[in-house]
């Protein structure tokens, strides 16, 4: 007998990331080529027709692994018994907008959807927040879904991690599969610290393989930090295919595990490791095993890195305060 289907919720499924993500999940990129799925697609009423169109296309694609599609604007129906929730729904940043501009709109969505997940999802639901501000939305979701274990609520910094791998691969003319163990520390924002100090290219330290310290300490960091804004400038819309692909990577590695000696970056509820602030969702290097993750410990942090970790941690603490202010104002 084949495996039982896994129910995967995608919120904001009529949007551009949703449109790129749903077929990847349905074709096995997230959970494997032998794992049937049932897709739960949520969007808001103004997008209902477009959402139905996505459902029609998924049916027309005849994905062998796709055992059902629920397309709905009802958050309770969407969250019912889901095993995995990929939270993409929200208002995206447009050209000229700062991430903080989208804060007040998005945090209230995450507060109310937290309650729906808590009420309806499977007890072990694994949650990945993609919508910005991703770390702070994940924090708000965690605060408002106390019965979901905090370790099951994460945010996407795998896109930044993959961007860092891509930059090093391009620079060294190496296939990206040979580049390992970069780290994204902190916030999914331009304050993040893309760190190559512990990474390798075909087994050689990245620093040696690149042989250009000025690039690594300068343009490499700013390119990765600013890549989201650069894509918005080029496309007039934020990254979608790379965001969808990275969301699949995040969930796949979380569930299936990371190869021994290899880590990935995930935004997780901080325990204060490496001097990061506690009680925020902070991106760390993590190893995944048996459906869980643990922060890689014992990496050496030099003064340069410590300064960058402090800056991105400070921003997350500020974002948290701003989010709580927005929620307090919206409840008045
Ligand atoms: P989009 O505007 O194309 O799609 C967003 C969808 O969310 C829309 O269909 C909208 O109707 C829907 N939506 C709005 N409110 C909702 C609600 N309450 N419930 C359910 N759905 C709702 O945007 P997009 O380009 O798909 O981006 C989605 C989000 O992902 C944005 O916040 C964007 O900034 C973020 N993003 C994050 C990363 C990352 O790496 N973490 C990368 C790219 C984009
Ligand atoms: C990205 O990193 O591509 C997005 O988070 C950019 C954005 O602000 O939507």
CSV table of C-alpha atoms and ligand atoms in Angstrom, one decimal:
chain,number,residue,atom,x,y,z
A,1,UNK,CA,0.0,0.0,0.0
A,2,UNK,CA,1.2,3.5,-0.8
A,3,UNK,CA,1.9,6.2,1.8
A,4,UNK,CA,-1.0,8.2,3.2
A,5,UNK,CA,-1.2,11.7,1.8
A,6,UNK,CA,0.3,14.6,3.7
A,7,UNK,CA,-1.9,17.8,3.8
A,8,UNK,CA,0.0,20.9,2.9
A,9,UNK,CA,-1.5,24.3,3.4
A,10,UNK,CA,-0.3,27.2,1.3
A,11,UNK,CA,-1.8,30.6,2.3
A,12,UNK,CA,-1.7,33.4,-0.3
A,13,UNK,CA,-2.0,30.6,-2.9
A,14,UNK,CA,-3.4,32.9,-5.6
A,15,UNK,CA,-0.3,35.1,-5.4
A,16,UNK,CA,2.8,34.8,-7.4
A,17,UNK,CA,4.8,32.6,-4.9
A,18,UNK,CA,1.7,30.4,-4.4
A,19,UNK,CA,1.5,29.9,-8.2
A,20,UNK,CA,5.2,28.8,-8.3
A,21,UNK,CA,5.0,26.8,-5.1
A,22,UNK,CA,1.8,24.7,-5.5
A,23,UNK,CA,3.0,22.8,-8.6
A,24,UNK,CA,6.4,22.1,-6.9
A,25,UNK,CA,4.7,20.6,-3.9
A,26,UNK,CA,2.3,18.6,-6.1
A,27,UNK,CA,5.1,17.2,-8.2
A,28,UNK,CA,7.2,16.0,-5.2
A,29,UNK,CA,9.9,18.7,-4.8
A,30,UNK,CA,9.0,19.3,-1.2
A,31,UNK,CA,8.2,15.9,0.2
A,32,UNK,CA,9.7,13.4,-2.3
A,33,UNK,CA,8.7,11.5,-5.3
A,34,UNK,CA,6.8,8.8,-3.4
A,35,UNK,CA,4.8,11.0,-1.1
A,36,UNK,CA,1.2,11.9,-2.1
A,37,UNK,CA,-0.1,15.3,-1.0
A,38,UNK,CA,-3.4,17.0,-0.6
A,39,UNK,CA,-3.1,20.8,-1.1
A,40,UNK,CA,-5.1,23.2,1.0
A,41,UNK,CA,-5.0,26.6,-0.8
A,42,UNK,CA,-6.1,29.7,1.1
A,43,UNK,CA,-6.6,33.2,-0.2
A,44,UNK,CA,-8.9,36.2,0.5
A,45,UNK,CA,-12.3,36.7,-1.2
A,46,UNK,CA,-11.1,39.3,-3.8
A,47,UNK,CA,-8.7,36.6,-5.0
A,48,UNK,CA,-11.2,33.7,-4.9
A,49,UNK,CA,-11.7,33.5,-8.7
A,50,UNK,CA,-8.0,33.4,-9.3
A,51,UNK,CA,-7.6,30.8,-6.6
A,52,UNK,CA,-10.2,28.6,-8.3
A,53,UNK,CA,-8.2,29.1,-11.6
A,54,UNK,CA,-5.0,27.8,-9.8
A,55,UNK,CA,-7.0,24.7,-8.6
A,56,UNK,CA,-8.2,24.1,-12.2
A,57,UNK,CA,-4.6,24.2,-13.5
A,58,UNK,CA,-3.4,21.8,-10.8
A,59,UNK,CA,-6.1,19.4,-11.8
A,60,UNK,CA,-5.2,19.8,-15.4
A,61,UNK,CA,-1.6,19.0,-14.7
A,62,UNK,CA,-2.6,15.5,-13.6
A,63,UNK,CA,0.2,15.3,-11.0
A,64,UNK,CA,0.3,11.6,-9.9
A,65,UNK,CA,1.1,12.6,-6.3
A,66,UNK,CA,-1.7,15.1,-6.0
A,67,UNK,CA,-4.6,13.4,-4.2
A,68,UNK,CA,-6.8,16.4,-3.7
A,69,UNK,CA,-7.1,20.2,-3.7
A,70,UNK,CA,-9.1,22.3,-1.3
A,71,UNK,CA,-9.2,25.9,-2.5
A,72,UNK,CA,-11.0,28.1,-0.1
A,73,UNK,CA,-11.3,31.6,1.4
A,74,UNK,CA,-12.4,30.1,4.8
A,75,UNK,CA,-9.4,29.9,7.1
A,76,UNK,CA,-10.9,27.2,9.3
A,77,UNK,CA,-11.5,24.9,6.2
A,78,UNK,CA,-8.0,25.7,5.0
A,79,UNK,CA,-6.2,24.9,8.2
A,80,UNK,CA,-8.3,21.7,9.0
A,81,UNK,CA,-5.9,18.8,9.8
A,82,UNK,CA,-3.0,20.2,7.9
A,83,UNK,CA,0.5,18.6,8.6
A,84,UNK,CA,2.5,21.4,7.0
A,85,UNK,CA,1.6,25.1,6.7
A,86,UNK,CA,3.5,27.4,4.4
A,87,UNK,CA,2.4,30.9,5.2
A,88,UNK,CA,2.8,33.1,2.1
A,89,UNK,CA,-0.3,35.2,2.4
A,90,UNK,CA,0.0,38.8,3.0
A,91,UNK,CA,0.8,42.1,1.4
A,92,UNK,CA,4.2,42.1,-0.5
A,93,UNK,CA,6.7,44.9,-0.5
A,94,UNK,CA,6.5,47.0,-3.6
A,95,UNK,CA,9.2,49.1,-5.2
A,96,UNK,CA,10.1,52.0,-2.9
A,97,UNK,CA,8.6,50.5,0.2
A,98,UNK,CA,10.6,49.5,3.3
A,99,UNK,CA,9.9,46.2,4.9
A,100,UNK,CA,8.5,48.0,8.0
A,101,UNK,CA,5.8,49.6,5.8
A,102,UNK,CA,4.3,46.2,5.3
A,103,UNK,CA,4.5,45.4,9.0
A,104,UNK,CA,1.2,46.6,10.3
A,105,UNK,CA,-0.9,45.0,7.5
A,106,UNK,CA,0.8,41.6,7.9
A,107,UNK,CA,1.2,41.1,11.7
A,108,UNK,CA,-2.5,41.2,12.3
A,109,UNK,CA,-3.0,38.5,9.6
A,110,UNK,CA,-0.5,36.3,11.4
A,111,UNK,CA,-2.2,36.8,14.8
A,112,UNK,CA,-5.6,35.6,13.5
A,113,UNK,CA,-4.2,32.8,11.4
A,114,UNK,CA,-2.2,31.6,14.4
A,115,UNK,CA,-5.5,30.9,16.2
A,116,UNK,CA,-6.9,29.1,13.2
A,117,UNK,CA,-3.9,26.8,13.0
A,118,UNK,CA,-3.9,26.1,16.7
A,119,UNK,CA,-7.6,25.2,16.6
A,120,UNK,CA,-7.6,23.1,13.4
A,121,UNK,CA,-4.2,21.8,12.3
A,122,UNK,CA,-2.7,18.5,13.3
A,123,UNK,CA,-1.0,18.8,16.7
A,124,UNK,CA,2.5,18.3,15.2
A,125,UNK,CA,2.0,20.8,12.3
A,126,UNK,CA,5.2,22.2,11.0
A,127,UNK,CA,4.9,25.9,10.0
A,128,UNK,CA,7.1,27.9,7.6
A,129,UNK,CA,6.4,31.6,7.4
A,130,UNK,CA,7.4,33.2,4.1
A,131,UNK,CA,5.5,36.4,4.1
A,132,UNK,CA,7.3,39.5,5.3
A,133,UNK,CA,8.4,40.6,7.8
A,134,UNK,CA,9.0,36.8,7.9
A,135,UNK,CA,10.8,36.5,11.2
A,136,UNK,CA,8.4,38.8,13.1
A,137,UNK,CA,5.3,37.3,11.5
A,138,UNK,CA,6.6,33.9,12.7
A,139,UNK,CA,7.1,35.3,16.2
A,140,UNK,CA,3.6,36.7,16.2
A,141,UNK,CA,2.2,33.4,15.0
A,142,UNK,CA,4.1,31.6,17.8
A,143,UNK,CA,2.9,34.0,20.5
A,144,UNK,CA,-0.7,33.5,19.4
A,145,UNK,CA,-0.6,29.7,19.0
A,146,UNK,CA,0.7,28.6,22.4
A,147,UNK,CA,-0.3,25.0,21.9
A,148,UNK,CA,1.9,24.6,18.8
A,149,UNK,CA,5.5,23.7,20.0
A,150,UNK,CA,7.7,26.7,19.4
A,151,UNK,CA,10.2,24.5,17.5
A,152,UNK,CA,7.5,23.8,14.9
A,153,UNK,CA,7.3,27.5,13.9
A,154,UNK,CA,10.0,28.7,11.6
A,155,UNK,CA,10.6,31.3,8.9
A,156,UNK,CA,12.3,31.3,5.5
A,157,UNK,CA,15.9,32.4,5.3
A,158,UNK,CA,16.8,29.5,3.1
A,159,UNK,CA,16.4,31.8,0.1
A,160,UNK,CA,19.1,34.0,1.5
A,161,UNK,CA,21.2,30.9,2.2
A,162,UNK,CA,20.7,29.7,-1.4
A,163,UNK,CA,21.6,33.2,-2.7
A,164,UNK,CA,24.9,33.1,-0.8
A,165,UNK,CA,25.6,29.6,-2.2
A,166,UNK,CA,24.8,30.9,-5.7
A,167,UNK,CA,27.1,34.0,-5.4
A,168,UNK,CA,30.1,31.8,-4.2
A,169,UNK,CA,29.4,29.3,-7.0
A,170,UNK,CA,29.3,32.0,-9.6
A,171,UNK,CA,32.5,33.7,-8.3
A,172,UNK,CA,34.5,30.5,-8.2
A,173,UNK,CA,33.0,28.9,-11.4
A,174,UNK,CA,32.0,25.8,-9.3
A,175,UNK,CA,28.7,23.9,-9.5
A,176,UNK,CA,26.5,25.2,-6.6
A,177,UNK,CA,26.3,21.6,-5.2
A,178,UNK,CA,30.0,21.9,-4.3
A,179,UNK,CA,29.4,24.9,-2.0
A,180,UNK,CA,28.4,24.1,1.5
A,181,UNK,CA,27.9,25.5,5.0
A,182,UNK,CA,27.4,29.2,4.4
A,183,UNK,CA,25.3,30.8,7.2
A,184,UNK,CA,22.6,33.4,7.2
A,185,UNK,CA,22.4,35.0,10.7
A,186,UNK,CA,19.5,37.0,11.9
A,187,UNK,CA,16.7,38.7,10.1
A,188,UNK,CA,15.4,38.1,6.6
A,189,UNK,CA,16.2,41.7,5.7
A,190,UNK,CA,19.1,43.8,4.6
A,191,UNK,CA,20.5,43.6,8.2
A,192,UNK,CA,21.1,39.8,7.8
A,193,UNK,CA,24.7,38.6,8.0
A,194,UNK,CA,25.7,36.2,5.2
A,195,UNK,CA,28.7,34.4,6.7
A,196,UNK,CA,31.2,32.3,4.7
A,197,UNK,CA,33.8,31.8,7.5
A,198,UNK,CA,32.9,28.1,8.0
A,199,UNK,CA,31.9,27.3,4.4
A,200,UNK,CA,33.6,25.2,1.8
A,201,UNK,CA,33.9,25.0,-2.0
A,202,UNK,CA,34.7,21.4,-3.1
A,203,UNK,CA,36.0,20.8,0.4
A,204,UNK,CA,38.3,23.9,0.5
A,205,UNK,CA,37.5,26.9,2.7
A,206,UNK,CA,35.5,29.5,0.8
A,207,UNK,CA,38.0,32.1,1.8
A,208,UNK,CA,40.8,30.2,0.0
A,209,UNK,CA,38.7,29.2,-3.0
A,210,UNK,CA,37.5,32.8,-3.5
A,211,UNK,CA,40.9,34.4,-2.7
A,212,UNK,CA,39.5,37.9,-2.5
A,213,UNK,CA,38.9,39.0,1.1
A,214,UNK,CA,37.7,42.4,0.0
A,215,UNK,CA,34.9,40.9,-2.1
A,216,UNK,CA,33.9,38.5,0.7
A,217,UNK,CA,33.7,41.3,3.3
A,218,UNK,CA,32.1,43.8,0.9
A,219,UNK,CA,30.2,43.2,-2.3
A,220,UNK,CA,29.4,39.5,-1.5
A,221,UNK,CA,27.6,40.6,1.8
A,222,UNK,CA,25.8,43.5,0.3
A,223,UNK,CA,24.7,41.5,-2.8
A,224,UNK,CA,23.1,38.8,-0.7
A,225,UNK,CA,21.6,41.3,1.8
A,226,UNK,CA,20.1,43.4,-1.1
A,227,UNK,CA,19.1,40.6,-3.4
A,228,UNK,CA,15.4,40.7,-2.6
A,229,UNK,CA,15.3,44.5,-3.4
A,230,UNK,CA,17.4,43.9,-6.6
A,231,UNK,CA,14.9,41.3,-7.8
A,232,UNK,CA,12.0,43.7,-7.1
A,233,UNK,CA,13.8,46.4,-9.1
A,234,UNK,CA,14.3,44.1,-12.1
A,235,UNK,CA,10.9,42.3,-12.1
A,236,UNK,CA,8.7,44.9,-10.5
A,237,UNK,CA,7.6,42.1,-8.2
A,238,UNK,CA,9.4,40.2,-5.4
A,239,UNK,CA,11.1,36.9,-6.0
A,240,UNK,CA,8.7,34.1,-6.6
A,241,UNK,CA,10.4,31.1,-8.3
A,242,UNK,CA,13.4,31.2,-6.0
A,243,UNK,CA,11.3,31.8,-2.9
A,244,UNK,CA,9.1,28.8,-3.8
A,245,UNK,CA,12.1,26.6,-4.5
A,246,UNK,CA,13.7,27.6,-1.2
A,247,UNK,CA,10.5,26.9,0.7
A,248,UNK,CA,10.6,23.4,-0.7
A,249,UNK,CA,14.3,23.0,0.3
A,250,UNK,CA,13.5,24.3,3.9
A,251,UNK,CA,10.6,21.8,4.5
A,252,UNK,CA,12.4,18.9,2.7
A,253,UNK,CA,15.5,19.2,4.8
A,254,UNK,CA,13.6,19.8,8.0
A,255,UNK,CA,11.6,16.5,7.5
A,256,UNK,CA,14.2,14.4,5.8
A,257,UNK,CA,17.3,15.7,7.5
A,258,UNK,CA,20.5,17.4,6.5
A,259,UNK,CA,23.5,15.3,5.4
A,260,UNK,CA,26.1,14.7,8.1
A,261,UNK,CA,28.4,17.6,8.5
A,262,UNK,CA,26.2,19.9,6.5
A,263,UNK,CA,23.9,22.6,7.8
A,264,UNK,CA,21.3,25.0,6.4
A,265,UNK,CA,19.9,28.3,7.6
A,266,UNK,CA,16.5,28.5,9.2
A,267,UNK,CA,14.7,31.2,11.1
A,268,UNK,CA,13.9,29.6,14.5
A,269,UNK,CA,12.8,30.7,17.9
A,270,UNK,CA,16.0,31.9,19.5
A,271,UNK,CA,17.5,30.4,22.7
A,272,UNK,CA,20.2,33.1,22.8
A,273,UNK,CA,22.9,31.0,21.1
A,274,UNK,CA,25.8,33.1,19.8
A,275,UNK,CA,24.7,36.1,21.8
A,276,UNK,CA,21.5,36.5,19.7
A,277,UNK,CA,18.6,38.0,21.5
A,278,UNK,CA,16.2,35.5,23.0
A,279,UNK,CA,12.5,35.5,22.3
A,280,UNK,CA,12.8,36.6,18.6
A,281,UNK,CA,12.8,34.4,15.5
A,282,UNK,CA,16.5,34.5,14.4
A,283,UNK,CA,18.2,32.7,11.5
A,284,UNK,CA,20.9,30.3,12.7
A,285,UNK,CA,22.8,27.4,11.1
A,286,UNK,CA,20.8,24.3,11.9
A,287,UNK,CA,21.2,20.6,11.4
A,288,UNK,CA,18.0,18.6,10.9
A,289,UNK,CA,17.4,15.0,12.0
A,290,UNK,CA,14.3,12.9,12.6
A,291,UNK,CA,12.0,15.7,11.8
A,292,UNK,CA,13.6,18.2,14.2
A,293,UNK,CA,16.3,20.8,14.0
A,294,UNK,CA,19.1,21.9,16.3
A,295,UNK,CA,21.4,25.0,16.2
A,296,UNK,CA,24.9,24.1,15.2
A,297,UNK,CA,27.0,25.0,18.3
A,298,UNK,CA,30.7,25.9,18.8
A,299,UNK,CA,31.4,27.9,15.6
A,300,UNK,CA,34.0,30.6,16.2
A,301,UNK,CA,32.6,34.1,15.9
A,302,UNK,CA,35.2,36.8,15.3
A,303,UNK,CA,34.7,40.5,16.1
A,304,UNK,CA,33.5,41.4,12.6
A,305,UNK,CA,30.8,38.7,12.8
A,306,UNK,CA,29.9,39.6,16.4
A,307,UNK,CA,29.2,43.2,15.3
A,308,UNK,CA,27.0,42.0,12.4
A,309,UNK,CA,25.1,39.5,14.6
A,310,UNK,CA,24.4,42.3,17.1
A,311,UNK,CA,23.1,44.7,14.4
A,312,UNK,CA,20.6,42.2,13.0
A,313,UNK,CA,19.6,41.0,16.5
A,314,UNK,CA,18.9,44.6,17.4
A,315,UNK,CA,16.8,45.1,14.4
A,316,UNK,CA,14.7,42.0,15.3
A,317,UNK,CA,14.1,43.3,18.8
A,318,UNK,CA,13.0,46.7,17.3
A,319,UNK,CA,10.7,44.9,14.8
A,320,UNK,CA,9.2,42.9,17.6
A,321,UNK,CA,8.4,46.1,19.6
A,322,UNK,CA,6.9,47.7,16.4
A,323,UNK,CA,4.8,44.6,15.7
A,324,UNK,CA,3.4,44.6,19.2
A,325,UNK,CA,2.6,48.3,18.9
A,326,UNK,CA,0.8,47.7,15.6
A,327,UNK,CA,-1.2,44.9,17.2
A,328,UNK,CA,-2.1,47.0,20.2
A,329,UNK,CA,-3.2,49.9,17.9
A,330,UNK,CA,-5.3,47.5,15.8
A,331,UNK,CA,-7.1,46.1,18.8
A,332,UNK,CA,-8.2,49.6,20.0
B,1,LIG,P1,1.5,38.3,-3.9
B,1,LIG,O1,0.8,39.6,-3.6
B,1,LIG,O2,1.6,37.9,-5.3
B,1,LIG,O3,0.6,37.2,-3.1
B,1,LIG,C1,0.2,37.3,-1.8
B,1,LIG,C2,-1.2,36.7,-1.7
B,1,LIG,O4,-1.6,36.7,-0.4
B,1,LIG,C3,-2.3,37.4,-2.6
B,1,LIG,O5,-2.9,36.5,-3.4
B,1,LIG,C4,-3.2,38.0,-1.5
B,1,LIG,O6,-4.6,38.0,-1.9
B,1,LIG,C5,-3.0,36.9,-0.4
B,1,LIG,N1,-3.4,37.4,0.9
B,1,LIG,C6,-3.5,38.6,1.4
B,1,LIG,N2,-4.0,38.6,2.7
B,1,LIG,C7,-4.3,37.3,2.9
B,1,LIG,C8,-4.8,36.6,4.0
B,1,LIG,N3,-5.2,37.3,5.1
B,1,LIG,N4,-5.0,35.3,4.0
B,1,LIG,C9,-4.6,34.6,2.9
B,1,LIG,N5,-4.1,35.2,1.8
B,1,LIG,C10,-3.9,36.5,1.8
B,1,LIG,O7,2.9,38.3,-3.1
B,1,LIG,P2,4.0,37.2,-3.3
B,1,LIG,O8,5.0,37.8,-4.3
B,1,LIG,O9,3.5,35.9,-3.5
B,1,LIG,O10,4.8,37.3,-1.9
B,1,LIG,C11,4.1,36.9,-0.7
B,1,LIG,C12,4.9,37.3,0.5
B,1,LIG,O11,6.2,36.6,0.6
B,1,LIG,C13,5.2,38.7,0.6
B,1,LIG,O12,5.1,39.1,2.0
B,1,LIG,C14,6.7,38.9,0.2
B,1,LIG,O13,7.3,40.0,0.7
B,1,LIG,C15,7.2,37.6,0.9
B,1,LIG,N6,8.5,37.1,0.4
B,1,LIG,C16,9.3,36.5,1.3
B,1,LIG,C17,10.5,35.9,0.9
B,1,LIG,C18,11.4,35.2,1.9
B,1,LIG,O14,12.5,34.8,1.5
B,1,LIG,N7,11.0,35.1,3.2
B,1,LIG,C19,10.8,36.0,-0.5
B,1,LIG,C20,10.0,36.5,-1.4
B,1,LIG,C21,8.8,37.1,-0.9
B,2,LIG,C1,13.1,38.6,-1.0
B,2,LIG,O1,14.0,38.4,-0.2
B,2,LIG,O2,13.1,38.3,-2.2
B,2,LIG,C2,11.9,39.2,-0.5
B,2,LIG,O3,11.7,39.0,0.9
B,2,LIG,C3,11.9,40.7,-0.8
B,2,LIG,C4,10.7,41.4,-0.3
B,2,LIG,O4,10.8,42.3,0.5
B,2,LIG,O5,9.5,41.0,-0.7
